[in-house]
GROMACS .gro file of C-alpha atoms in nm:
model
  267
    1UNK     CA    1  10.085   7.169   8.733
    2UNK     CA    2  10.002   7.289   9.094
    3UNK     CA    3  10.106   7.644   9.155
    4UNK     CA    4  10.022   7.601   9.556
    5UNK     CA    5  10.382   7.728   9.769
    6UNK     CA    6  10.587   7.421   9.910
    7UNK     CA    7  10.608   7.438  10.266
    8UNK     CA    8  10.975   7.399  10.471
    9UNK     CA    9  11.047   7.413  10.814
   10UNK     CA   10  11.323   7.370  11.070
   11UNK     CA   11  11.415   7.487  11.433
   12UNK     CA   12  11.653   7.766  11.303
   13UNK     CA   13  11.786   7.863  10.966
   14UNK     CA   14  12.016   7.535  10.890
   15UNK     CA   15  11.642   7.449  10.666
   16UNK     CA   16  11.775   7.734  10.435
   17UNK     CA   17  12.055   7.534  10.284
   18UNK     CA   18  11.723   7.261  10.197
   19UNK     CA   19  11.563   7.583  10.041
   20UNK     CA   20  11.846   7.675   9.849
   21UNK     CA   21  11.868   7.390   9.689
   22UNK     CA   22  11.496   7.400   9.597
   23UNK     CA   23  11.550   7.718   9.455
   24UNK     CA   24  11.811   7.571   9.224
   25UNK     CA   25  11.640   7.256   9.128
   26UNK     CA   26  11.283   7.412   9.115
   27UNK     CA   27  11.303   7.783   9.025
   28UNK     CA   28  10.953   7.810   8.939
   29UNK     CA   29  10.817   7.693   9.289
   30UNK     CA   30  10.695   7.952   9.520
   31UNK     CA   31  10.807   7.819   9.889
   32UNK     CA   32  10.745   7.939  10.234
   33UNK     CA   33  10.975   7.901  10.492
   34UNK     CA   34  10.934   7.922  10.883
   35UNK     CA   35  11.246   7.881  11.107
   36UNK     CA   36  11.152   7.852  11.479
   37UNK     CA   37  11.427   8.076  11.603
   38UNK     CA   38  11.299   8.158  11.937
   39UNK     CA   39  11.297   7.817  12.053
   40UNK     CA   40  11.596   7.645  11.871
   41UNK     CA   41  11.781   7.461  11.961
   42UNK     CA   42  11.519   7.162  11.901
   43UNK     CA   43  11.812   6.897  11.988
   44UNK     CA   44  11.821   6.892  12.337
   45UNK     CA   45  11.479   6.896  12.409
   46UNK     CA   46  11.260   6.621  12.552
   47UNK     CA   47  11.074   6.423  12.307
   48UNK     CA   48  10.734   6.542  12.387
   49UNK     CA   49  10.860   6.944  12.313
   50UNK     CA   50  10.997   6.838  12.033
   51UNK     CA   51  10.691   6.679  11.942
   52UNK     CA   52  10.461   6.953  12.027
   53UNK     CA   53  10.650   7.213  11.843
   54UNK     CA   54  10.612   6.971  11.539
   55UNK     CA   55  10.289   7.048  11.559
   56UNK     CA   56  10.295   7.373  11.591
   57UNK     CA   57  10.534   7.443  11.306
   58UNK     CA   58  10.361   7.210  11.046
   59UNK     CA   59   9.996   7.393  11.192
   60UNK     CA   60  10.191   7.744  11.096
   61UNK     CA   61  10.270   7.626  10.688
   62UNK     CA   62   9.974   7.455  10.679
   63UNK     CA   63   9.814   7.798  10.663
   64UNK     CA   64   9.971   7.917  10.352
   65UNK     CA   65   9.778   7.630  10.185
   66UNK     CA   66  10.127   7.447  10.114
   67UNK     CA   67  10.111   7.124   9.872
   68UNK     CA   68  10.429   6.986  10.050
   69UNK     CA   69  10.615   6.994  10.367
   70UNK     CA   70  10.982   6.954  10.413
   71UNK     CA   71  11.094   6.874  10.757
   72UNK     CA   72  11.471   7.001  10.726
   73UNK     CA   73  11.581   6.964  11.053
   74UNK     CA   74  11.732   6.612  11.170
   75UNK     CA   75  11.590   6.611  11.504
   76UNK     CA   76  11.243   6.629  11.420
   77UNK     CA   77  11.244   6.401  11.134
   78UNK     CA   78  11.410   6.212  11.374
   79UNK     CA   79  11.157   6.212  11.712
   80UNK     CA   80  10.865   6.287  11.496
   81UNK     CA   81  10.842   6.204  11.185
   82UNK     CA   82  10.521   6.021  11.239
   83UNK     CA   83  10.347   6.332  11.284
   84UNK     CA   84  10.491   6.507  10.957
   85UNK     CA   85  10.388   6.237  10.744
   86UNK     CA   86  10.020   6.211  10.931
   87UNK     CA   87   9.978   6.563  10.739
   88UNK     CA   88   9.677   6.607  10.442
   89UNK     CA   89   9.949   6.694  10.241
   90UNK     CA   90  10.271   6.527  10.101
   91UNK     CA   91  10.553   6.544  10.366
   92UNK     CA   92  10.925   6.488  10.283
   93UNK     CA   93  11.167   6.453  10.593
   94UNK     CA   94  11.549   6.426  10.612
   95UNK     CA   95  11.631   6.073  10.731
   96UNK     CA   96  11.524   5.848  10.427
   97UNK     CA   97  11.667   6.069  10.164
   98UNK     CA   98  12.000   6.115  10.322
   99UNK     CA   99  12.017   5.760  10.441
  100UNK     CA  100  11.940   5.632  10.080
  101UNK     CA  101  12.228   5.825   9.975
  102UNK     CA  102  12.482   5.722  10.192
  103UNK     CA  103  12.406   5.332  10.126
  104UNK     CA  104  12.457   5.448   9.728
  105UNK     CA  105  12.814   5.646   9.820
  106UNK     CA  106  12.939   5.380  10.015
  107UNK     CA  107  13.212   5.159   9.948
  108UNK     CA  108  13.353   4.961  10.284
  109UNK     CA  109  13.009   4.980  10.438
  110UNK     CA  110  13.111   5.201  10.761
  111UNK     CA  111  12.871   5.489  10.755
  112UNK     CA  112  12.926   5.789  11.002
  113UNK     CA  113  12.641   5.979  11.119
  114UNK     CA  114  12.669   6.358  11.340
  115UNK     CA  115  12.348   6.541  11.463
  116UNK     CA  116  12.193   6.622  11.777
  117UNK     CA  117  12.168   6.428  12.074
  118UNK     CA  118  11.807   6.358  11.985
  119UNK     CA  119  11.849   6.279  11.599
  120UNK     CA  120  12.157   6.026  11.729
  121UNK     CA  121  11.995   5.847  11.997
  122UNK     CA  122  11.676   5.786  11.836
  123UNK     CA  123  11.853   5.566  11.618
  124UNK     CA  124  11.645   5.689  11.287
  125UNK     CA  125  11.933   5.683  11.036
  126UNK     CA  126  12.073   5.334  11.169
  127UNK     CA  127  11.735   5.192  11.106
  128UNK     CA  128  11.694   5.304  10.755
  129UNK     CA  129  12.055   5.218  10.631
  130UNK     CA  130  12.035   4.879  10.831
  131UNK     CA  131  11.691   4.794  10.626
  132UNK     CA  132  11.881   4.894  10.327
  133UNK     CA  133  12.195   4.730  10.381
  134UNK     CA  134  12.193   4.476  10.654
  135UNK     CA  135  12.567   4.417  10.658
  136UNK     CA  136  12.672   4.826  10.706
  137UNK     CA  137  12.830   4.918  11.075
  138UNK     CA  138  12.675   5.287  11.136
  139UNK     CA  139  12.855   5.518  11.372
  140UNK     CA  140  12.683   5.808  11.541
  141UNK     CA  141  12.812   6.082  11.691
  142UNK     CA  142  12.613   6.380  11.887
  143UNK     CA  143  12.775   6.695  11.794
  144UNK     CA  144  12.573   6.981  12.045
  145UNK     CA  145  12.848   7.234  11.972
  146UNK     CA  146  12.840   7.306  11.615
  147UNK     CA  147  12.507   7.386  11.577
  148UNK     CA  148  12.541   7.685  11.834
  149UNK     CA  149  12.885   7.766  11.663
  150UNK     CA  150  12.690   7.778  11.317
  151UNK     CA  151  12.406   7.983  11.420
  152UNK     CA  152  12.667   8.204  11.556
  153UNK     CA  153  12.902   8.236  11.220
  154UNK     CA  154  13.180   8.100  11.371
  155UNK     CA  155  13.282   7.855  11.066
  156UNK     CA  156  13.571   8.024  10.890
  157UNK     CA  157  13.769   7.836  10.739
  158UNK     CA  158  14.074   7.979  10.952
  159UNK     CA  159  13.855   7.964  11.310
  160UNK     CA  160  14.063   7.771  11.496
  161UNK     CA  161  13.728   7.681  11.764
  162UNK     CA  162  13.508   7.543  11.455
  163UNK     CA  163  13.832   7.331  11.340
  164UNK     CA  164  13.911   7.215  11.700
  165UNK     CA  165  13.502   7.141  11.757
  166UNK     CA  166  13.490   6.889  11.448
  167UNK     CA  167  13.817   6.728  11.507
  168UNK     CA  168  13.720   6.680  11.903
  169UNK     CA  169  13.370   6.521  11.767
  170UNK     CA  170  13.496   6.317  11.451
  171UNK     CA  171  13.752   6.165  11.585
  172UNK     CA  172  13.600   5.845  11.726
  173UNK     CA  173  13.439   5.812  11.365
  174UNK     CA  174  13.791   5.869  11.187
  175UNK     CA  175  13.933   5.611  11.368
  176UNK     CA  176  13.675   5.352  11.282
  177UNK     CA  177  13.741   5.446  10.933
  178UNK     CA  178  13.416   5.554  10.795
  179UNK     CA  179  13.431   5.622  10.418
  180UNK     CA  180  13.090   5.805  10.439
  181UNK     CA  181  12.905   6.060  10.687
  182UNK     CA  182  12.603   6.198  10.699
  183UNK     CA  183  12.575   6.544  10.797
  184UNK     CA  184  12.238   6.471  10.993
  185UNK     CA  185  12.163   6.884  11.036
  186UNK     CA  186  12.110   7.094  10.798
  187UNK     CA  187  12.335   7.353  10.983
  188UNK     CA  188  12.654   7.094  10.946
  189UNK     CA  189  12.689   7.189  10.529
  190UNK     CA  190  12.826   7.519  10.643
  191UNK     CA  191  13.146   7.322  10.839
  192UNK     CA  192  13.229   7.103  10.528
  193UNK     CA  193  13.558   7.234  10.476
  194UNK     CA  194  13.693   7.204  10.808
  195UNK     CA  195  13.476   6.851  10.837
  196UNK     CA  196  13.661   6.793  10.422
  197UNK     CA  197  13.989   6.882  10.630
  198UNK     CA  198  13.961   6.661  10.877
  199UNK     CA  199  13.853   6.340  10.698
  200UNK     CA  200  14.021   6.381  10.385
  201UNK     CA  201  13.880   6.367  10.060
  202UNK     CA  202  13.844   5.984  10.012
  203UNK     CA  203  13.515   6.041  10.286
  204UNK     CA  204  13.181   6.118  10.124
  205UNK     CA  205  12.958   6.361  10.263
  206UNK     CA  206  12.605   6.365  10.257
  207UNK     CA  207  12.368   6.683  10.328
  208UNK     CA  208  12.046   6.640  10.448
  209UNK     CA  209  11.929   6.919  10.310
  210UNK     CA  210  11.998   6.876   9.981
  211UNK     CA  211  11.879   6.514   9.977
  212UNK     CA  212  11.580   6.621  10.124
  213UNK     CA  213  11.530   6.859   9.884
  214UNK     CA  214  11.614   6.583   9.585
  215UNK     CA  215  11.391   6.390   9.709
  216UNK     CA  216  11.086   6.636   9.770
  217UNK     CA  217  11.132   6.783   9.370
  218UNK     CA  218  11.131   6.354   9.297
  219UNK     CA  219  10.804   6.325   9.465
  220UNK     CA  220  10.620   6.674   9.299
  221UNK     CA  221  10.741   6.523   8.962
  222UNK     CA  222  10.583   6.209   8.997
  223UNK     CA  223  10.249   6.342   9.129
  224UNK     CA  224  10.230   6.616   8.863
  225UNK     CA  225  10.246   6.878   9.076
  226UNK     CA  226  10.565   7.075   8.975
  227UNK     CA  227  10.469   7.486   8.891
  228UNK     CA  228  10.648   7.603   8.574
  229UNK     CA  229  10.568   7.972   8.713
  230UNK     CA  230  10.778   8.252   8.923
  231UNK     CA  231  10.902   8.126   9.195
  232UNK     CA  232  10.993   8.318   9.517
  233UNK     CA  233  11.041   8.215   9.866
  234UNK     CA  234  10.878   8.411  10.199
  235UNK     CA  235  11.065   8.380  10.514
  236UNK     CA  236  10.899   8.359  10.846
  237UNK     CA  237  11.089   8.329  11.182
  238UNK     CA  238  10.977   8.321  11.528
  239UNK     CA  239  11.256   8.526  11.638
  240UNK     CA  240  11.502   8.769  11.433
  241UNK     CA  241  11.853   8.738  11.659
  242UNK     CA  242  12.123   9.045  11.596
  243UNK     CA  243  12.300   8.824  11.406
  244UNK     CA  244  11.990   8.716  11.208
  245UNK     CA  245  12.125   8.883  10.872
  246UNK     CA  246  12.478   8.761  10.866
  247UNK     CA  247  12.375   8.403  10.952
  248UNK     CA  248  12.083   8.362  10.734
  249UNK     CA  249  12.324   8.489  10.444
  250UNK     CA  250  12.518   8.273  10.514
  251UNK     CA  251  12.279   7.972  10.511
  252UNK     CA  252  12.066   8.131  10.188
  253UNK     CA  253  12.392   8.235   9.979
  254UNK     CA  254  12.207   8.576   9.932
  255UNK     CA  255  12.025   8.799  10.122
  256UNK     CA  256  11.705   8.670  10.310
  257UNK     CA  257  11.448   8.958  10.236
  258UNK     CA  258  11.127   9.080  10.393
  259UNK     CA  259  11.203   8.838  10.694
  260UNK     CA  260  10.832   8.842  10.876
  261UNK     CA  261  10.814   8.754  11.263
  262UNK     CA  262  10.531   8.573  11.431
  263UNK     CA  263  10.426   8.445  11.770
  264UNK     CA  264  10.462   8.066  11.720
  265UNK     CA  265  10.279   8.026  12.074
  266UNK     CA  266   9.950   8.251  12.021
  267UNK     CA  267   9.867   8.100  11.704
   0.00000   0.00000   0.00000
């Protein structure tokens, strides 16, 4: 039993759908979150930012004296993964897990993937799923508007923008008739039912956040590391928007209490 906090990170809040899903698996983990709000969107970034504020945001849970760290956020598991995993601690990131999945859920071998410009162009998820199953046709798809759209709560399920955003950027992947796609940001989860709509039921869709998550409570159980005490989560940000509340409510599926805010940059 190790009663040390598990560590998760991502550029804005779409990490708390991996955290609420830790929360349901592993109740009696303690886990700190940091979302780097002030400087999201990570996506369209140049890879050495991206790489640097790796850094930075692994430094930042490293502090808490974390046992693990969760990368959920698609980009940087994406551009630097390398440096997550080159941690003294455990480190769980998003591709792998989600990647693993979609090769189970599969059944015509045409796998969809939508993320950021940098999680699709560095090729990460192809490269996994092709290792796993040589003969699968992947199809990505950069989606920049729906994070934006997400961290801004436009995802009703009667907004008309959200509904015309996902049809504008699925369509190419409809029409190669995927029967799987991987929601390669943890912000996408909160447009399932217009991306459900869309596709139709017969398409399975994979969160990285919750296979992240999977995995990471896979990995403590194996290494005997699991805490059978109270759990609680602490929530650090580097910036607390107006519409911080509403959105991280939304993410969480409860209120996100005693929200702290640091200076990423002076520490």
């Amino acid at each position: 039993m190790n009663k040390r906090p598990i560590g998760v990170f991502d550029s804005g809040l779409g990490g708390l759908t991996a955290v609420r899903e830790l929360e349901a698996i592993l109740p009696g983990e303690k886990i700190v979150y940091f979302g780097d709000t002030g400087r999201v969107p990570y996506g369209t970034r140049g890879r050495d930012v991206i790489r640097r504020y790796t850094e930075d945001d692994c430094a930042f849970l490293e502090r808490f004296d974390v046992k693990m760290i969760i990368a959920a956020c698609g980009t940087v598991s994406s551009v630097a993964g390398d440096i997550i995993h080159s941690r003294a601690v455990p480190a769980v990131d998003v591709v792998e897990p989600t990647a693993r999945e979609a090769v189970a859920a599969t059944r015509n071998k045409k796998i969809g993937i939508i993320g950021t410009a940098a999680t699709v162009k560095s090729g990460s998820y192809a490269k996994v799923i092709e290792a796993l199953l040589p003969e699968a046709e992947v199809f990505g798809q950069e989606c920049p508007m729906l994070v934006p759209l997400v961290e801004n709560g436009w995802i009703g399920e009667d907004d008309r923008i959200a509904a015309l955003a996902v049809e504008r950027y699925l369509e190419p992947l409809k029409e190669q008739g995927i029967d799987t796609l991987i929601l390669g940001c943890t912000h996408f989860p909160l447009l399932v039912p217009h991306i459900a709509a869309y596709l139709g039921k017969d398409v399975a869709l994979i969160s990285a956040g919750a296979a992240a998550a999977k995995a990471a409570a896979g990995i403590l159980a194996k290494d005997e590391k699991l805490s059978d005490g109270e759990g609680g989560t602490q929530f650090f940000v580097s910036d607390k928007g107006q519409n911080f509340k509403a959105v991280a409510k939304t993410f969480l599926g409860r209120e996100c209490e005693d929200v702290n805010v640091v200076d990423i940059n002076s520490l």
